[in-house]
Short mmCIF file of C-alpha atoms in Angstrom, two decimals:
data_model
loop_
_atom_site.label_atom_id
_atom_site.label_comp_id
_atom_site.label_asym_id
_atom_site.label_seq_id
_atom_site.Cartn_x
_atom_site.Cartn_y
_atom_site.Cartn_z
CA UNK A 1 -27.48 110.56 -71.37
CA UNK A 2 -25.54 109.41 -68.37
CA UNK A 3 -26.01 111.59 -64.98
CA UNK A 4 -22.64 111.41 -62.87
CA UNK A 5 -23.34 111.22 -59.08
CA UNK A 6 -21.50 113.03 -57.86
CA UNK A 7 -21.46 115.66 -60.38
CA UNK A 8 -17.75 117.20 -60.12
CA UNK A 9 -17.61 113.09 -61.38
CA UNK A 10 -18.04 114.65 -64.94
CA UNK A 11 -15.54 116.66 -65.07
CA UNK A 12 -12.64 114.29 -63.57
CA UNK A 13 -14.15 111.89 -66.09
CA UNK A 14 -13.85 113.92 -68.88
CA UNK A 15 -10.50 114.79 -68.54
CA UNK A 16 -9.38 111.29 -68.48
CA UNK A 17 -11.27 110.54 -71.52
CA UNK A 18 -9.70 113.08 -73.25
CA UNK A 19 -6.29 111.79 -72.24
CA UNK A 20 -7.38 108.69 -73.48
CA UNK A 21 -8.63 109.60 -76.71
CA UNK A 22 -5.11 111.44 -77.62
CA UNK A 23 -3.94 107.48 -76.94
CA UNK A 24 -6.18 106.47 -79.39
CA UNK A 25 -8.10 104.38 -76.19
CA UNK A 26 -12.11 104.56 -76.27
CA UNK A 27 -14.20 104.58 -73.61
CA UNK A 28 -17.77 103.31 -73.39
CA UNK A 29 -20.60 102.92 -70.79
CA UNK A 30 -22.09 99.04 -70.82
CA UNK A 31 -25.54 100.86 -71.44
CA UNK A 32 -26.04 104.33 -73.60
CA UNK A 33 -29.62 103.88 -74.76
CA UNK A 34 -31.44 105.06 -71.77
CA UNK A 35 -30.71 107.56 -68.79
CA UNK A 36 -27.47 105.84 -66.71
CA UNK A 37 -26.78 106.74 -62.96
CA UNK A 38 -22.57 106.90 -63.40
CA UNK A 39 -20.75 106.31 -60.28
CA UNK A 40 -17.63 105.57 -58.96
CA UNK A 41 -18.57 101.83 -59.02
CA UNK A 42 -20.19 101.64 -62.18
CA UNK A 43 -18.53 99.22 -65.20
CA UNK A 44 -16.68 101.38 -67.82
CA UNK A 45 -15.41 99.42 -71.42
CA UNK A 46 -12.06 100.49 -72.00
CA UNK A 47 -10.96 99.54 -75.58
CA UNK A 48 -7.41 99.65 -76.43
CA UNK A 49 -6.11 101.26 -80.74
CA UNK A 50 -5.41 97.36 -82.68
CA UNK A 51 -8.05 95.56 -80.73
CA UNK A 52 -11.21 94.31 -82.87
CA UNK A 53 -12.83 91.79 -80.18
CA UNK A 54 -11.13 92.51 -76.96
CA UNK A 55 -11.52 95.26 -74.25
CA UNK A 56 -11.24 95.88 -70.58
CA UNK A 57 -13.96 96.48 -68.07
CA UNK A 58 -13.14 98.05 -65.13
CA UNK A 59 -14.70 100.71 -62.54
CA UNK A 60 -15.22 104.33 -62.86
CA UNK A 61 -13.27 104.86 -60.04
CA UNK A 62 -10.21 102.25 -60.84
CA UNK A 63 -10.34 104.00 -64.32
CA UNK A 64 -9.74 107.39 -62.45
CA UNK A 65 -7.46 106.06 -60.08
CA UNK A 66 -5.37 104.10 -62.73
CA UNK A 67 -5.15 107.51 -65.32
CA UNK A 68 -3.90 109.11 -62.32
CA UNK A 69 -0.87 107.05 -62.50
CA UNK A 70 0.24 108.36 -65.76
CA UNK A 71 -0.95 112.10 -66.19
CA UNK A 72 -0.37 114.61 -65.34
CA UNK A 73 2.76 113.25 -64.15
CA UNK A 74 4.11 109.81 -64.35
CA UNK A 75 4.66 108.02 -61.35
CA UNK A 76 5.39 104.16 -62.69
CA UNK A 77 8.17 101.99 -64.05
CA UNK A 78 7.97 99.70 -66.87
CA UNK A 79 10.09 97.73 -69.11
CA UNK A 80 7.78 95.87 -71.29
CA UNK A 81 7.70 92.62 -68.76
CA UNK A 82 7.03 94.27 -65.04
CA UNK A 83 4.73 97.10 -64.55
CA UNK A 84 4.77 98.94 -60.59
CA UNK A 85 3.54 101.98 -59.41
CA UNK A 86 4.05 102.38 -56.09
CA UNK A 87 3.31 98.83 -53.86
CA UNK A 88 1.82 97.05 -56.76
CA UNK A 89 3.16 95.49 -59.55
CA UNK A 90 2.34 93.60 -62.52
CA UNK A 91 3.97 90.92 -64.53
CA UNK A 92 2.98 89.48 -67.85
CA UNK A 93 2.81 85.96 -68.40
CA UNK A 94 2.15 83.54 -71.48
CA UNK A 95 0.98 80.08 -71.09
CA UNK A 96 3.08 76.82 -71.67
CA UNK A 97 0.66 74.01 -71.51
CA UNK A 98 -2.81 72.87 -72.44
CA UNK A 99 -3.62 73.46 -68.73
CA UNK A 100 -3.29 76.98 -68.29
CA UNK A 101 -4.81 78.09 -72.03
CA UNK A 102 -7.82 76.55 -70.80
CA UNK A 103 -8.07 78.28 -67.24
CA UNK A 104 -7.56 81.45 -69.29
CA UNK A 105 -10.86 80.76 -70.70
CA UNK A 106 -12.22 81.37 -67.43
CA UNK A 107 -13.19 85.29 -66.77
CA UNK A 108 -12.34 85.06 -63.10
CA UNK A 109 -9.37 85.63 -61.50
CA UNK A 110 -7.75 82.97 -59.39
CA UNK A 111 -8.03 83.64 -55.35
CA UNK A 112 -4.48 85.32 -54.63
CA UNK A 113 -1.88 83.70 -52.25
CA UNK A 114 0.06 85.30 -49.50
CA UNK A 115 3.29 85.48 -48.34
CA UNK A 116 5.57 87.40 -46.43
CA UNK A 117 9.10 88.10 -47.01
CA UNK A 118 12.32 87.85 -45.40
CA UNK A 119 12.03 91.44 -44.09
CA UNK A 120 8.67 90.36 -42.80
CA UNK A 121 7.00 92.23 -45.87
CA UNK A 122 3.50 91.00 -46.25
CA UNK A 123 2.67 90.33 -50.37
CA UNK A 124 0.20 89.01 -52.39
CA UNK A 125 0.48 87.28 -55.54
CA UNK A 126 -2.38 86.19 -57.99
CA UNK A 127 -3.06 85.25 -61.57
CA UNK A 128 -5.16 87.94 -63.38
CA UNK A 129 -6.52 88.14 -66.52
CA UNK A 130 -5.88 91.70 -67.95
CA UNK A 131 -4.39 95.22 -66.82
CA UNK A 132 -5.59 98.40 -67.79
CA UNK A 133 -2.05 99.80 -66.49
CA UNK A 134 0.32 97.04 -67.95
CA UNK A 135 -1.59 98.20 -71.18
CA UNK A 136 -1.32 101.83 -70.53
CA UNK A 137 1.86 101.79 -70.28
CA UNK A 138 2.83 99.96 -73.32
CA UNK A 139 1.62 102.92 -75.47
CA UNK A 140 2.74 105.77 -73.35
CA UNK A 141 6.48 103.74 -73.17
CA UNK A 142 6.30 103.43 -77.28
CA UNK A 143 6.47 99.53 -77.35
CA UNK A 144 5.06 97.84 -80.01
CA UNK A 145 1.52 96.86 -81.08
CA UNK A 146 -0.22 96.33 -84.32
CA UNK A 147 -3.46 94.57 -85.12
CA UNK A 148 -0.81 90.96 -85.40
CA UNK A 149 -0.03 91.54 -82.20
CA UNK A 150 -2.47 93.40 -80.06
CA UNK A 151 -2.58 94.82 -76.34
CA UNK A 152 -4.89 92.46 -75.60
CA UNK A 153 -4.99 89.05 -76.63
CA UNK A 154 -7.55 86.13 -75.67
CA UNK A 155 -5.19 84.42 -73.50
CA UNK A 156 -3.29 87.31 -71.57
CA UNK A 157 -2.71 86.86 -68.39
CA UNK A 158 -0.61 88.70 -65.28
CA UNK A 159 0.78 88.21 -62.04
CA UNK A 160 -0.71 90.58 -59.75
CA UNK A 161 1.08 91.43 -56.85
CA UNK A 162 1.00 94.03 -53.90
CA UNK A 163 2.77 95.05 -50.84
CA UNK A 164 2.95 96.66 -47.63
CA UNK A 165 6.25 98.61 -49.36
CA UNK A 166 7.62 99.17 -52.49
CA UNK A 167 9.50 96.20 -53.54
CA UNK A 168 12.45 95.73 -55.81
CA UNK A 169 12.38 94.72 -59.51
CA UNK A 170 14.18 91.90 -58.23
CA UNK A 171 12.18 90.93 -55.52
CA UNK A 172 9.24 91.17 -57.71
CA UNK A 173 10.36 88.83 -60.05
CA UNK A 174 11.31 86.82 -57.22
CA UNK A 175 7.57 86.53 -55.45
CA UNK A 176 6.22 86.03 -59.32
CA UNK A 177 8.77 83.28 -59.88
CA UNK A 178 7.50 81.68 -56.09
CA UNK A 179 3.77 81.86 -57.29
CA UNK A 180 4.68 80.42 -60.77
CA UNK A 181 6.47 77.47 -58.81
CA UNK A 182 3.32 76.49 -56.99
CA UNK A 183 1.09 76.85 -59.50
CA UNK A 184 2.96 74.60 -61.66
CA UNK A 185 3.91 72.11 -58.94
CA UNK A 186 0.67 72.17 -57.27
CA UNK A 187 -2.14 73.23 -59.99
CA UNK A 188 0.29 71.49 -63.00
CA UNK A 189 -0.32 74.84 -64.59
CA UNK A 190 2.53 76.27 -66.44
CA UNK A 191 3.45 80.14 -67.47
CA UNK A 192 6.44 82.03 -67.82
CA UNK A 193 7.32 85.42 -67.30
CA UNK A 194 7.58 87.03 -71.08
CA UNK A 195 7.99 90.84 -72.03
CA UNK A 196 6.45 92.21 -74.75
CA UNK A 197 8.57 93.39 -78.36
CA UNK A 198 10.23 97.15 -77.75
CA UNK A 199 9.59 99.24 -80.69
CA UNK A 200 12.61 99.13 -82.00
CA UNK A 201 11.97 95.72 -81.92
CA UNK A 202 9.25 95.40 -84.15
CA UNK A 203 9.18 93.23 -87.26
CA UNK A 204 7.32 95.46 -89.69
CA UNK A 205 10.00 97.99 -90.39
CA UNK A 206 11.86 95.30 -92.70
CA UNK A 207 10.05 95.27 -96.01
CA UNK A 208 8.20 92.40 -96.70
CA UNK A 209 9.73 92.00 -100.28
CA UNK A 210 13.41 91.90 -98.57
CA UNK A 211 12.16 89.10 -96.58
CA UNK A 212 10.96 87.31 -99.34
CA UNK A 213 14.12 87.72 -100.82
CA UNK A 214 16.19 86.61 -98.26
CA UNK A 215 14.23 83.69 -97.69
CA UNK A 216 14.73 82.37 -101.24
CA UNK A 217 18.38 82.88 -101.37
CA UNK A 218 19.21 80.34 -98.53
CA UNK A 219 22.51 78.70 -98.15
CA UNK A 220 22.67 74.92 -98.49
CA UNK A 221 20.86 73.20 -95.41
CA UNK A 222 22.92 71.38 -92.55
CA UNK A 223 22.36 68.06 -92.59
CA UNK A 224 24.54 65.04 -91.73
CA UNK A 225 27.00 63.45 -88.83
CA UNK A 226 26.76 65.52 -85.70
CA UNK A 227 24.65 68.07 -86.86
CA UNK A 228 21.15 66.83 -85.81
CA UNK A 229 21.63 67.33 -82.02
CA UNK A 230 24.37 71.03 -82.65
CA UNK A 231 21.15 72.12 -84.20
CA UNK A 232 18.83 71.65 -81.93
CA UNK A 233 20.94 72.84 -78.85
CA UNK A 234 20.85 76.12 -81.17
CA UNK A 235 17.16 76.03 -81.81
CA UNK A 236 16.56 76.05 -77.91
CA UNK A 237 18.89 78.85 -77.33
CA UNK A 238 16.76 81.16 -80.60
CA UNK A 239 13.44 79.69 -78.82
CA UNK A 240 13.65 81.61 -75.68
CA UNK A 241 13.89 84.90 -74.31
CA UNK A 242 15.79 84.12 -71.19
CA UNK A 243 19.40 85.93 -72.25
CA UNK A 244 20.77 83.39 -69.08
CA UNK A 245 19.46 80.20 -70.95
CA UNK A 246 20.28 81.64 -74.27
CA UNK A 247 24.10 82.13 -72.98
CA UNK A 248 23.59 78.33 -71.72
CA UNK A 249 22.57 77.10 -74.92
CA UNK A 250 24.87 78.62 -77.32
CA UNK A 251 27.93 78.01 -75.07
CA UNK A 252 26.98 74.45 -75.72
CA UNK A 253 27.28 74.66 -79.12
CA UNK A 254 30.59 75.89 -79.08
CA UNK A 255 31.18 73.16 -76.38
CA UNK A 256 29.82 70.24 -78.58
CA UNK A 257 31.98 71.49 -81.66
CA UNK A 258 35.07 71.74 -79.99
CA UNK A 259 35.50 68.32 -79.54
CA UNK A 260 36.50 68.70 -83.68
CA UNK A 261 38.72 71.55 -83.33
CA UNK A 262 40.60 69.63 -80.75
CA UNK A 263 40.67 66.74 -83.03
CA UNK A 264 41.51 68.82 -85.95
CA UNK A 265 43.86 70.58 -83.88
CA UNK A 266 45.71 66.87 -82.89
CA UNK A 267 45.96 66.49 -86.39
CA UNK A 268 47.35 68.81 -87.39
CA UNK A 269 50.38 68.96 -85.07
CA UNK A 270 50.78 65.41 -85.91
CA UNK A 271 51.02 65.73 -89.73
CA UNK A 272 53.26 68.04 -88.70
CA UNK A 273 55.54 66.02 -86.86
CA UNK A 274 55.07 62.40 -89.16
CA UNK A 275 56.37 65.04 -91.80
CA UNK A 276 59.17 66.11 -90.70
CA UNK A 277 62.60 64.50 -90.90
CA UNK A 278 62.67 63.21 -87.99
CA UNK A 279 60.02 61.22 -88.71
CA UNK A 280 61.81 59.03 -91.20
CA UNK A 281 64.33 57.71 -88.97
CA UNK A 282 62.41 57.93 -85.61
CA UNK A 283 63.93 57.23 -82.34
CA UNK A 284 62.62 57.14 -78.83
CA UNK A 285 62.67 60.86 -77.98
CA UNK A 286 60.66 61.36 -81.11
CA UNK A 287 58.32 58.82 -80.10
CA UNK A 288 58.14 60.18 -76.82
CA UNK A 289 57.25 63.64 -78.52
CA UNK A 290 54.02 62.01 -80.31
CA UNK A 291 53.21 60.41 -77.15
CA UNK A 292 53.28 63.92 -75.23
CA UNK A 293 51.61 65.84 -77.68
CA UNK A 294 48.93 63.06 -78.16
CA UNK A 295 48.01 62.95 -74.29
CA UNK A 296 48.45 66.91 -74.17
CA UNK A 297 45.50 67.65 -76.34
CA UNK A 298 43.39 64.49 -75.19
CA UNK A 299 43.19 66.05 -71.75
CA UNK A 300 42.76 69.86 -72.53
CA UNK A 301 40.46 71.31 -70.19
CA UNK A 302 37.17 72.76 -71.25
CA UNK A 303 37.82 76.18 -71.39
CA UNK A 304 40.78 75.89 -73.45
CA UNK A 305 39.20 73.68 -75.67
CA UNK A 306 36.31 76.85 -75.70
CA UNK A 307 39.19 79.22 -76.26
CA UNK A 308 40.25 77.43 -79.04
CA UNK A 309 37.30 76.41 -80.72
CA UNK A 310 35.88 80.20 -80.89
CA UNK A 311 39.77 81.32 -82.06
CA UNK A 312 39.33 78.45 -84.92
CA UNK A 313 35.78 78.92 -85.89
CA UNK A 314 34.83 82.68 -85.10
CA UNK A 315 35.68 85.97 -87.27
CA UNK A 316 36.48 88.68 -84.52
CA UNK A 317 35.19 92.11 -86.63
CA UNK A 318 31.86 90.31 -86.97
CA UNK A 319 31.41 89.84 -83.18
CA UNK A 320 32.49 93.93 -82.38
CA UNK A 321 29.39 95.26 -83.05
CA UNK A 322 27.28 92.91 -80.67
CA UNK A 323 29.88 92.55 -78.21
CA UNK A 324 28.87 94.17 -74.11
CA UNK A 325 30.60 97.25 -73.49
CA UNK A 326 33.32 95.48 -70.96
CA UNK A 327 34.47 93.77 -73.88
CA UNK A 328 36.68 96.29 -74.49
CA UNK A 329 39.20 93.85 -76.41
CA UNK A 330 36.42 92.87 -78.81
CA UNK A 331 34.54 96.14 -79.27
CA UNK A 332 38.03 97.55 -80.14
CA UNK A 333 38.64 95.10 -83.02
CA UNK A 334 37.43 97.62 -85.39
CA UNK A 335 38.72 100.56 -84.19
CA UNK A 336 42.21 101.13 -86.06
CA UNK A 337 42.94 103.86 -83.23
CA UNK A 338 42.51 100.87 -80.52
CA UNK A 339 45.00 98.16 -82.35
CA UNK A 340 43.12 95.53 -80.72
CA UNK A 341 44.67 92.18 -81.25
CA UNK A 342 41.70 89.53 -82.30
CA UNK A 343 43.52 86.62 -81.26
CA UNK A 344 43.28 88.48 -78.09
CA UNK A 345 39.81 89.67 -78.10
CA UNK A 346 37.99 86.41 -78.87
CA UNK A 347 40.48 84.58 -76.29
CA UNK A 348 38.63 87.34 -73.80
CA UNK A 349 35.44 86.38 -75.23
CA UNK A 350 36.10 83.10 -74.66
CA UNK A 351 37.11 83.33 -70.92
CA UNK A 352 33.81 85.72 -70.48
CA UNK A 353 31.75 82.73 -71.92
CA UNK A 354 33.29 80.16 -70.04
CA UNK A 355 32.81 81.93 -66.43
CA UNK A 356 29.32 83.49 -67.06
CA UNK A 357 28.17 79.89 -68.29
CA UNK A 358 29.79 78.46 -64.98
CA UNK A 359 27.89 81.25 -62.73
CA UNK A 360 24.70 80.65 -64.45
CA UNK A 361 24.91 76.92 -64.32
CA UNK A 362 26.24 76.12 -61.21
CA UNK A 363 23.81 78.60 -59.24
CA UNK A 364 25.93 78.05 -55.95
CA UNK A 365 25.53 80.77 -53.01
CA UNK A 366 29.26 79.94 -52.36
CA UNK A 367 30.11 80.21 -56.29
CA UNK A 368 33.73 82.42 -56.35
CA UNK A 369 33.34 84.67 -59.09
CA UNK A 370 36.62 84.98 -61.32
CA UNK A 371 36.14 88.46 -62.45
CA UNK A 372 35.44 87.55 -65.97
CA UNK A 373 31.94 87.09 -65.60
CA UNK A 374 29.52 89.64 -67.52
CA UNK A 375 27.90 91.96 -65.44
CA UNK A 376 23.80 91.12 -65.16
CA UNK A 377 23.08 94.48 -66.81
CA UNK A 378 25.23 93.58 -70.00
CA UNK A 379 23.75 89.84 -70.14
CA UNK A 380 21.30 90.64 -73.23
CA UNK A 381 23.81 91.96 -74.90
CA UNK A 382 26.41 88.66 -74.19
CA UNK A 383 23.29 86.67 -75.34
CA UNK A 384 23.42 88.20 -78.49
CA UNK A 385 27.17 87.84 -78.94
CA UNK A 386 26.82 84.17 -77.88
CA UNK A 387 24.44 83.57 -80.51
CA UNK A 388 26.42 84.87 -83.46
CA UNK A 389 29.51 82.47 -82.17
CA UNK A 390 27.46 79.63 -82.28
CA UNK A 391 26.12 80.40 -85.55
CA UNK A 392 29.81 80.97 -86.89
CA UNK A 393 31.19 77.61 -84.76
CA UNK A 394 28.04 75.75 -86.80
CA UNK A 395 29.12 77.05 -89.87
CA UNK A 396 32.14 76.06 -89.28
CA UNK A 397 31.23 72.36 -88.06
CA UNK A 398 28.99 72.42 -91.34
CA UNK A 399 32.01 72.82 -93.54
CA UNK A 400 34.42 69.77 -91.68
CA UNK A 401 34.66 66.55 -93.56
CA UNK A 402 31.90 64.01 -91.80
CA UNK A 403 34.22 61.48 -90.93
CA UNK A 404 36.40 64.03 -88.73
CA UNK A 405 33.22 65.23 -86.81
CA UNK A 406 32.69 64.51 -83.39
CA UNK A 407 29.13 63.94 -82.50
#
């Protein structure tokens, strides 16, 4: 039986277990066969509910210390990417490249780098390979975890970081981005920040025969002129979790298929014209006329080639829904109270699209912000918008004759 030194130890221990155990988290000593002198710096195995082969040894008296952060009153933030309580913080990583899955092989934690801020804030920033807190905290915040896709995994890993003062979320993110910098530039090893799935999130709530079913009742595949490279600018923007990229990517799709809706758009008001009477007895002023309209659309400017690409290609009561609350054009479409033109809304969506894709690209300290950028607490839900115009613009592209496709 284990002796606790001291022996109010027990007790403090015990209540933590017992929080734990409501959590569904075990706790085991390393050795339980003989008589074992506990202690505050004595290894305890802390084994997460959905993990068969993975655990997390830490100190009796980190275990203490880190419980304390949670019960009996919470006294942490977390959001499923950055974890801080207090003037540490935690963010979870995954690896991109060959090079960092196979440092992750390695039990020991890399020596962690300092720096000090503009404020003359001292931090310190290093690559860890689990967190009994980060982990804590995904169960006690309800975000997902099942045995396909556990609290612990073989090749977790974390940015560590601590303070002299509580920083931002924003300034962490910016020290974590720093350290990510050098260790990619300088060690050629390559992570990314990358939250873990909400709850509401998760994929198991949709049965498994509906997804069968939906994936054998496909719609005709995409292939042919143009749409190679439209596809795989939408692939990149569906393959990360970056809502600024995402916004980057999809805009582009829009971008590269509006180079057919102006085209389609030139022909149209030419058939037009070459079909009117006029046409059959043309003089110079009617020439004149196909020479305007001609150079008119060939040098539209982007964003009102945009505006009229998603005005062409997207349905309006589709996008309502998904559209960010200052939308208020958009999220009114549906609303018979708000008599929300469409024509109007998606022209607003377009403008939003246009100027948030300028502010993210151009990254200038001097930008000038137009006023129809989308505010950075609405951006996931812009990403999501963008996404279901690009899907509608490739549908569209999809359905164009081949030889009137730009590519």
């Amino acid at each position: 039986m284990p002796v606790f030194n001291p022996p109010e130890l027990e007790r403090r221990f015990d209540t933590v277990r017992t929080w734990l155990e409501n959590l569904e988290v075990e706790v085991e000593f390393d050795d339980v066969t003989g008589a074992l002198d506990v202690h505050g710096a004595s290894d305890v195995t802390v084994v997460p509910p959905a993990c068969i082969d993975e655990s997390i040894t830490v100190t009796m008296h980190d275990l203490l210390a880190t419980v304390d952060e949670f019960a009996p009153k919470k006294r942490f933030s977390f959001d499923g990417l950055v974890y801080q309580h207090g003037t540490t913080a935690v963010v979870r990583l995954q690896p991109l490249d060959a090079a960092a899955f196979r440092i992750l092989e390695e039990p020991d934690a890399l020596t962690p780098q300092a720096a000090v801020l503009s404020d003359r804030t001292e931090v310190k920033v290093g690559l860890v390979r689990s967190s009994l807190s980060f982990v804590l905290a995904t169960i006690v915040e309800d975000f997902f975890f099942a045995d396909e896709y556990p609290l612990l995994g073989s090749y977790d890993a974390y940015a560590a970081i601590n303070s002299a003062r509580a920083l931002t979320k924003d300034e962490i993110l910016d020290v974590c981005h720093a350290y990510l910098f050098e260790l990619g530039v300088s060690a050629k090893l390559m992570f990314e920040p990358a939250a873990r799935l909400r709850d509401e999130e998760r994929q198991n709530d949709v049965d498994v025969d509906e997804l069968f079913d939906r994936a054998e009742h496909l719609r005709p595949l995409l292939v042919g002129v143009g749409l190679g490279p439209l596809l795989r600018e939408y692939q990149r923007g569906v393959s990360t979790v970056s809502p600024e990229i995402q916004v980057l990517c999809f805009v582009k799709c829009a971008e590269y298929v509006s180079a057919t809706v102006v085209r389609a758009e030139q022909y149209a008001e030419l058939r037009k014209r070459l079909t009117s009477s006029d046409a059959l007895s043309p003089n110079a002023q009617f020439m004149d006329g196909l020479l305007a309209l001609c150079d008119e659309n060939r040098t539209m400017k982007d964003e009102a080639a945009l505006k009229l690409t998603i005005e062409r290609c997207c349905d309006a009561p589709l996008l309502a829904d998904l559209a960010p609350t200052f939308l208020s054009n958009l999220r009114g479409v549906r609303d018979a109270k708000a008599k929300a033109d469409p024509r109007q809304a998606l022209g607003e969506l377009a403008g939003c699209l246009s100027a948030t894709r300028n502010q993210i690209a151009h990254a200038k300290a001097n930008y000038r912000a137009t006023g129809r950028e989308c505010p950075n607490d609405q951006l996931e839900a812009l990403a999501k918008c963008s996404r279901v115009v690009a899907e509608q613009c490739i549908r569209w592209y999809g359905l164009q004759n081949p030889e009137l496709r730009r590519a």
